[in-house]
Short mmCIF file of C-alpha atoms and ligand atoms in Angstrom, two decimals:
data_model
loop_
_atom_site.label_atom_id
_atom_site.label_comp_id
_atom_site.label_asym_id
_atom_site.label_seq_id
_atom_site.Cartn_x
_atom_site.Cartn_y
_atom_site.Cartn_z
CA UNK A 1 0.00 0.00 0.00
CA UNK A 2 1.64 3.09 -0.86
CA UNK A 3 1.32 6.65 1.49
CA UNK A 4 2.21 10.34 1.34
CA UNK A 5 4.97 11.37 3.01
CA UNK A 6 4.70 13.75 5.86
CA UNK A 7 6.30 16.72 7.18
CA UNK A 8 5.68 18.64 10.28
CA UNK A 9 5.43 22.32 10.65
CA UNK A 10 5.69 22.75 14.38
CA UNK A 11 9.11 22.42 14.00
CA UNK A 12 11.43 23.67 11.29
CA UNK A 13 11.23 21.95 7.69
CA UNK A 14 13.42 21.25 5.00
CA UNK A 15 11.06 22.73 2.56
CA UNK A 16 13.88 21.23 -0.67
CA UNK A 17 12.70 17.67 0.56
CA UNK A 18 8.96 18.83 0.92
CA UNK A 19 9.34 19.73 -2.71
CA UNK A 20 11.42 16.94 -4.28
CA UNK A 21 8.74 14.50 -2.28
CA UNK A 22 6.15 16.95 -4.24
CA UNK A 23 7.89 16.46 -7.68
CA UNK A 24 8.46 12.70 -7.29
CA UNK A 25 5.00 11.77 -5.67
CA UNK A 26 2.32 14.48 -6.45
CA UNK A 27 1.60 15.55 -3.45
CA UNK A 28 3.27 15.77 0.53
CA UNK A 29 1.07 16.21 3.79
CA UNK A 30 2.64 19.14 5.94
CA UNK A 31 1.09 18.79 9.50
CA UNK A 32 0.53 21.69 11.79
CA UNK A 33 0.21 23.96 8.65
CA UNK A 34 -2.13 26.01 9.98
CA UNK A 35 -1.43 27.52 13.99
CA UNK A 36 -4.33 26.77 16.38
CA UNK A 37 -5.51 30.06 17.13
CA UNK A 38 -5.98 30.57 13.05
CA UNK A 39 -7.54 27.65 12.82
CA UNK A 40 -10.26 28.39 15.13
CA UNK A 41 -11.10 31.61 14.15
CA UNK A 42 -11.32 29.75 10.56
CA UNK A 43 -13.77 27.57 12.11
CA UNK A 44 -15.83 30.04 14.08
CA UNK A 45 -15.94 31.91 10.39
CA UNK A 46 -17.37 28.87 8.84
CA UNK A 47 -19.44 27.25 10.91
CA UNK A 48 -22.50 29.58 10.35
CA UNK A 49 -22.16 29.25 6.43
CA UNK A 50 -21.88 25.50 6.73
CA UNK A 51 -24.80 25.04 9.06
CA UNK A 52 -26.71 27.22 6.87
CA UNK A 53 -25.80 25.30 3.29
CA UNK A 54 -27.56 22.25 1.84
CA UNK A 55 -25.51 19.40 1.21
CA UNK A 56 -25.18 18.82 -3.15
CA UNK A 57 -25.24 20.67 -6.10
CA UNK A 58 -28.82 22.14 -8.12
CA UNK A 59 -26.88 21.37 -11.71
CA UNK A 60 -28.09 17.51 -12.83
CA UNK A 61 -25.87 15.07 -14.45
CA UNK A 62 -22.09 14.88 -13.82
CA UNK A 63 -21.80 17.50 -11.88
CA UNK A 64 -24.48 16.38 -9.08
CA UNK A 65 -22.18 13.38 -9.35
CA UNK A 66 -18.74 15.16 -9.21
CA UNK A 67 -19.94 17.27 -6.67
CA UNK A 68 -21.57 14.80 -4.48
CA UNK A 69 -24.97 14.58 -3.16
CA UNK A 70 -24.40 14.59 0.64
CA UNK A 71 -21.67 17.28 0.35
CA UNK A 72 -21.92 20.76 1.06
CA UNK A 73 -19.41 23.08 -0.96
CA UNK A 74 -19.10 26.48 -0.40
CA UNK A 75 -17.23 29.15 -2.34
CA UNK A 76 -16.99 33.05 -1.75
CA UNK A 77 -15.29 32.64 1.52
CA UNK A 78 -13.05 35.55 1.59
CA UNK A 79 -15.53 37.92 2.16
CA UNK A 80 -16.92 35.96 5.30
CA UNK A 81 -13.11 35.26 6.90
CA UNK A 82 -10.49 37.40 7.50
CA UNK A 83 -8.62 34.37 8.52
CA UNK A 84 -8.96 33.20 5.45
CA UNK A 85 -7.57 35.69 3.45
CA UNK A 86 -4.31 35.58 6.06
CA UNK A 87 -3.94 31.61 5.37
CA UNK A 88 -4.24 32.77 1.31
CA UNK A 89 -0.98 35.26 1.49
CA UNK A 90 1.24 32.80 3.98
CA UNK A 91 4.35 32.74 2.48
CA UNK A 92 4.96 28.64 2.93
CA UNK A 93 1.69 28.41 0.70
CA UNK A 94 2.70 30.98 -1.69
CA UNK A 95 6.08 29.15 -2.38
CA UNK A 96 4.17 25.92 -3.90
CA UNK A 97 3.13 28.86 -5.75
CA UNK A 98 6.23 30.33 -6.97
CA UNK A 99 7.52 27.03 -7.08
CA UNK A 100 5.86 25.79 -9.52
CA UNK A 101 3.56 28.45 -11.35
CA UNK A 102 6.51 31.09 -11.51
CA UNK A 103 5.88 34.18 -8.81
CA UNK A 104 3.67 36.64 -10.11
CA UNK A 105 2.34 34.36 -12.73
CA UNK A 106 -1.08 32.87 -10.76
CA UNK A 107 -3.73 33.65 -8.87
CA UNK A 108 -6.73 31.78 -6.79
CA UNK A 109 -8.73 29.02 -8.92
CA UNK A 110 -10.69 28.55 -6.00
CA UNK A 111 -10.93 28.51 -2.16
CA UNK A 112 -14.23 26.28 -1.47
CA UNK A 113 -15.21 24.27 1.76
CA UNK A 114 -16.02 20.50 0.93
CA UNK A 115 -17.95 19.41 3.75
CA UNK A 116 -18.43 15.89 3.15
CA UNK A 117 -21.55 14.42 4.92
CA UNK A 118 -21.96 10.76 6.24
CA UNK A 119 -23.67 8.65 3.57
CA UNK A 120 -21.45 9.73 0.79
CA UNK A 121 -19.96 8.13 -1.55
CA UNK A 122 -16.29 8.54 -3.47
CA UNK A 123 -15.85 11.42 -5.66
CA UNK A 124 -14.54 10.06 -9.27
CA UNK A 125 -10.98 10.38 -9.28
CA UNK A 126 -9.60 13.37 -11.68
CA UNK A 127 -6.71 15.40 -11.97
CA UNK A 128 -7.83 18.99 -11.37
CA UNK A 129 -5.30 20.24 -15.10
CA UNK A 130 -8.09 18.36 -16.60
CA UNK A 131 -10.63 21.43 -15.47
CA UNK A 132 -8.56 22.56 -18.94
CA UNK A 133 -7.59 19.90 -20.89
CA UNK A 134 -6.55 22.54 -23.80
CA UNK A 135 -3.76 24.21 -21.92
CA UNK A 136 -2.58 20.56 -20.10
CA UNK A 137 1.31 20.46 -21.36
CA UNK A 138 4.34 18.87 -19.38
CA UNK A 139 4.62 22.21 -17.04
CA UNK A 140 2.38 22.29 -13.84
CA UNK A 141 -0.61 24.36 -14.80
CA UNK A 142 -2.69 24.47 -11.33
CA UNK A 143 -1.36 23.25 -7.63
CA UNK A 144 -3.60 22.88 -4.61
CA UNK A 145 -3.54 22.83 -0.86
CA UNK A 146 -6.56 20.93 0.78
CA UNK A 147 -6.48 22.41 4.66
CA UNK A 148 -8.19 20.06 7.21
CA UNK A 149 -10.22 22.05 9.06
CA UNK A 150 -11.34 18.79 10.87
CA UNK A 151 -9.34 15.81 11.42
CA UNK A 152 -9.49 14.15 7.86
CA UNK A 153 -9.78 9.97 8.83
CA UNK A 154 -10.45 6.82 6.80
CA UNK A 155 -14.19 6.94 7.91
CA UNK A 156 -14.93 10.26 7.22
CA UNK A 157 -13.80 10.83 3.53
CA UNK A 158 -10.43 11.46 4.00
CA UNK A 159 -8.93 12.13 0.32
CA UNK A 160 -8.39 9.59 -1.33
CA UNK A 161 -4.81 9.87 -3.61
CA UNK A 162 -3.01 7.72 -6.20
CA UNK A 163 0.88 9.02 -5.24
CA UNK A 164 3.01 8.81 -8.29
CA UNK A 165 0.16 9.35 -10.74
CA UNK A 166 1.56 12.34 -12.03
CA UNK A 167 3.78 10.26 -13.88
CA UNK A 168 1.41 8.15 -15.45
CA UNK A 169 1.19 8.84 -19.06
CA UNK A 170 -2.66 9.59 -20.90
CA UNK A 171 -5.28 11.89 -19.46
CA UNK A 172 -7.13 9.50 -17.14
CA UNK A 173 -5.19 6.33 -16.89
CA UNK A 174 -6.82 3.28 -14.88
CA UNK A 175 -6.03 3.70 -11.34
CA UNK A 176 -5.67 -0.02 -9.84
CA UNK A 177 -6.66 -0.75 -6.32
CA UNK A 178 -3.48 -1.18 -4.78
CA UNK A 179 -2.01 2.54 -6.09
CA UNK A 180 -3.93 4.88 -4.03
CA UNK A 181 -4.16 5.45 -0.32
CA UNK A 182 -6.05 8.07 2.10
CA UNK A 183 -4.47 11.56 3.01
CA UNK A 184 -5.65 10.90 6.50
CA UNK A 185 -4.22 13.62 8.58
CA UNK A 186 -5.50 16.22 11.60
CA UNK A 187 -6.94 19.00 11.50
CA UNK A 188 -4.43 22.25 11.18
CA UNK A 189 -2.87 20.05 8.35
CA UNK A 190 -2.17 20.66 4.63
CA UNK A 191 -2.20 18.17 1.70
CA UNK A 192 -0.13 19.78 -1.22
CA UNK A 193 -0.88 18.72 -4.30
CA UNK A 194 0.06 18.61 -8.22
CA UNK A 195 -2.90 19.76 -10.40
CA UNK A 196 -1.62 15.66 -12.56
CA UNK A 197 -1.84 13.69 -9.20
CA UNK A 198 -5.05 11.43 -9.96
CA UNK A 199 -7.00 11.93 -6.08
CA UNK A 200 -10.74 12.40 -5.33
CA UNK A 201 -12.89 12.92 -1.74
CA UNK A 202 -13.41 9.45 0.03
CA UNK A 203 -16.26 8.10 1.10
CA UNK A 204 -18.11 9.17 4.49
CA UNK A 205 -18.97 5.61 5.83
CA UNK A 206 -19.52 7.53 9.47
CA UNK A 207 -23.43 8.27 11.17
CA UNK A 208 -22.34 11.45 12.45
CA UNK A 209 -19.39 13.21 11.01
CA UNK A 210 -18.63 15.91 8.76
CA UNK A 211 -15.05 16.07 6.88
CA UNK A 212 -14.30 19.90 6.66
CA UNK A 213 -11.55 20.86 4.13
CA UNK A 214 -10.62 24.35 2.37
CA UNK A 215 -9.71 22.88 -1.24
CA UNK A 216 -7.53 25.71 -2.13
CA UNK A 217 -5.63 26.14 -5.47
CA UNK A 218 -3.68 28.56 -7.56
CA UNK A 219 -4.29 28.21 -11.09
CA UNK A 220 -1.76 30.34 -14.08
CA UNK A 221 -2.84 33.53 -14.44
CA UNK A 222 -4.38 33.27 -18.34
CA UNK A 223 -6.47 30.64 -17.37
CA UNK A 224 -10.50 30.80 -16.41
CA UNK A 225 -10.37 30.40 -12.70
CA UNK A 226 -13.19 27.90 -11.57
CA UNK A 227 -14.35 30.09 -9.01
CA UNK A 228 -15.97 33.88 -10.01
CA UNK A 229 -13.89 35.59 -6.93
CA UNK A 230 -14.69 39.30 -8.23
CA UNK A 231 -19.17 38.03 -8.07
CA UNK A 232 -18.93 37.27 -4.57
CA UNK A 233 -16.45 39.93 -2.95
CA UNK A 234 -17.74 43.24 -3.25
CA UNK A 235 -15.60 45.78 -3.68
CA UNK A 236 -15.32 47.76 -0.16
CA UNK A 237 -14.13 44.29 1.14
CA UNK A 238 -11.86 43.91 -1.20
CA UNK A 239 -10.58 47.61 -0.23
CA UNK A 240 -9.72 46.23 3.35
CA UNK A 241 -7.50 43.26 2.31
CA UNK A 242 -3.71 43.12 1.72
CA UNK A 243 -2.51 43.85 -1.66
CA UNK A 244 -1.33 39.99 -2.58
CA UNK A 245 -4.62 39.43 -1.92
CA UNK A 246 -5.98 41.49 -4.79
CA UNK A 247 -3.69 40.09 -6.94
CA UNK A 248 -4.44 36.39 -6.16
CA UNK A 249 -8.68 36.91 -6.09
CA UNK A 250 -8.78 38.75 -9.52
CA UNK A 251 -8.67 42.57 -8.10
CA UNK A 252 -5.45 43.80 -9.82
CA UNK A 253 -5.15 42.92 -13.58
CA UNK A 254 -2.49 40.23 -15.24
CA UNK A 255 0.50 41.34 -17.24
CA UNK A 256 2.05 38.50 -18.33
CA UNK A 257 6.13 38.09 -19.13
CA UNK A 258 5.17 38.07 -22.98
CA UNK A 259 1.45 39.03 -24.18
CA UNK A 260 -1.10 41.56 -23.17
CA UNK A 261 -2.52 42.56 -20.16
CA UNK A 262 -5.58 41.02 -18.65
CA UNK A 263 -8.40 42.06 -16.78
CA UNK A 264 -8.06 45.44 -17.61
CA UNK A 265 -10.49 48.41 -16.24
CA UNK A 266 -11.20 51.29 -18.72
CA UNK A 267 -7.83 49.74 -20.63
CA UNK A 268 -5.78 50.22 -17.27
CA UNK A 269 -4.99 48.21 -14.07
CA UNK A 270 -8.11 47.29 -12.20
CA UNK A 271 -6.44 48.37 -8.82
CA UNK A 272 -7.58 51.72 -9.71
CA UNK A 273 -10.98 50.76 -8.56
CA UNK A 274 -9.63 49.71 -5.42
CA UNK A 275 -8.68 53.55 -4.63
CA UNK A 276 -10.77 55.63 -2.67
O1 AKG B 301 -12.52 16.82 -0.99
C1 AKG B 301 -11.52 16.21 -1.37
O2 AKG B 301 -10.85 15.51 -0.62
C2 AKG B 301 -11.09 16.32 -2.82
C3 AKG B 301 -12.05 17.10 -3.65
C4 AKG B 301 -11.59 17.35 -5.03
O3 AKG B 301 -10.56 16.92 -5.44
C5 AKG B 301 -12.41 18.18 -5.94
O4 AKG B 301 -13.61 18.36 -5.70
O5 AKG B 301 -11.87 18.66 -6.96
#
């Protein structure tokens, strides 16, 4: 049975092995990402939207399916949690990042809650490149954190991951039995993640338990993020977060090393809307 490795925060890190763990399996799980005290003001933040959202998804077919029927997913977050948006510019997440979307070069795809309910069953296993199966090349096009915001266990839908996938040639190979295993890990914990790794949410075989995780990626700039950050954040809430975080939820435009400039306002950078 194969596993992720594991790193843990509370003490120092060797972030080089973190990342040549990253490159070789797909994904690492850094424990104690997340302090206690930010955690639980995350929670307090959350809990009231959670409580408040019905598990599944109102679009029929695949997505129902994709998105599971006794899972609650919740996007638009940064307006409702400060905490949040501090987690989104934290410089340890920001080098995955860097790392491997070049600085300066990607912003938020999405930062949703995936709640997932007892009853349900496993999500189809995907790679999340495949959200744009155009722009899928040899380079890492999206990377993504899922934060445990509750401790993620077999029973409760930990994710499940196929480690080494990214390797695997063809754009959904067969994933045999034996190849994947469970990012079980406790809350405060971080599962980074290549957008090629082949993972999906487990199953929720528990009466009474609800796996919280912030599914959290960066995405290159020129691409459509999957979340509409700019419909959900209105603008004087936007004007009271840290510049990195305008430039990560779509509120400063894109200049790319070659090409035009995107998301322009009036033909100019859309952080003049920002000013008072
Ligand atoms: O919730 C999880 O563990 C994974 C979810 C996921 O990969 C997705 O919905 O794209």
């Amino acid at each position: 049975m194969p596993s992720l490795e594991r790193f843990d925060a509370s003490g120092p890190i060797d972030w080089t092995h973190v990342w040549a763990v990253f490159d070789r399996d797909g994904g690492a799980i850094v424990e104690n990402f997340i302090s206690t005290e930010l955690l639980a003001r995350m929670q307090a933040d959350f809990a009231p939207l959670i409580s408040k959202q019905p598990p599944g998804s109102t679009t029929e077919g695949l997505w129902t399916e994709f998105h599971g029927d006794q899972t609650k997913r919740i996007t638009g977050l940064p307006s409702h949690s400060a905490a949040w948006v501090e987690l989104l510019c934290d410089e340890r997440y920001q080098a995955m990042g860097d790392r491997y979307l070049g600085a300066g070069d990607y912003w938020l795809n999405t930062g949703q809650l995936i709640c997932i309910g007892p009853g349900e069953t496993p999500q189809m296993l995907h790679r999340d490149e495949l959200n744009w199966p155009q722009a899928c090349s040899d380079h890492e096009i999206t990377v993504t954190a899922i934060f445990a915001l509750t401790d993620f266990t077999e029973e409760n839908g930990a994710t499940v991951i196929a480690p080494g996938s990214n390797h695997w040639e063809g754009l959904m190979p067969e994933v045999p039995e034996h190849t994947k295993c469970r990012a079980t890990m406790p809350a405060g914990s971080a599962l980074l993640y290549s957008g090629k790794v082949i993972h999906g949410g487990g199953a929720n075989v528990t009466d009474d338990q609800w796996r919280v995780g912030l599914h959290a990626g960066f995405c290159k700039g020129w691409l459509r993020a999957e979340e509409n950050f700019q419909l959900t954040i209105p603008l004087e809430v936007a004007r009271t977060m840290p510049d990195r975080a305008h430039y990560l939820l779509g509120f400063r435009s894109y200049s790319p090393e070659f090409g035009g400039r995107l998301g322009l306002v009036d033909y100019d950078d859309a952080a003049n809307l920002l000013k008072s």
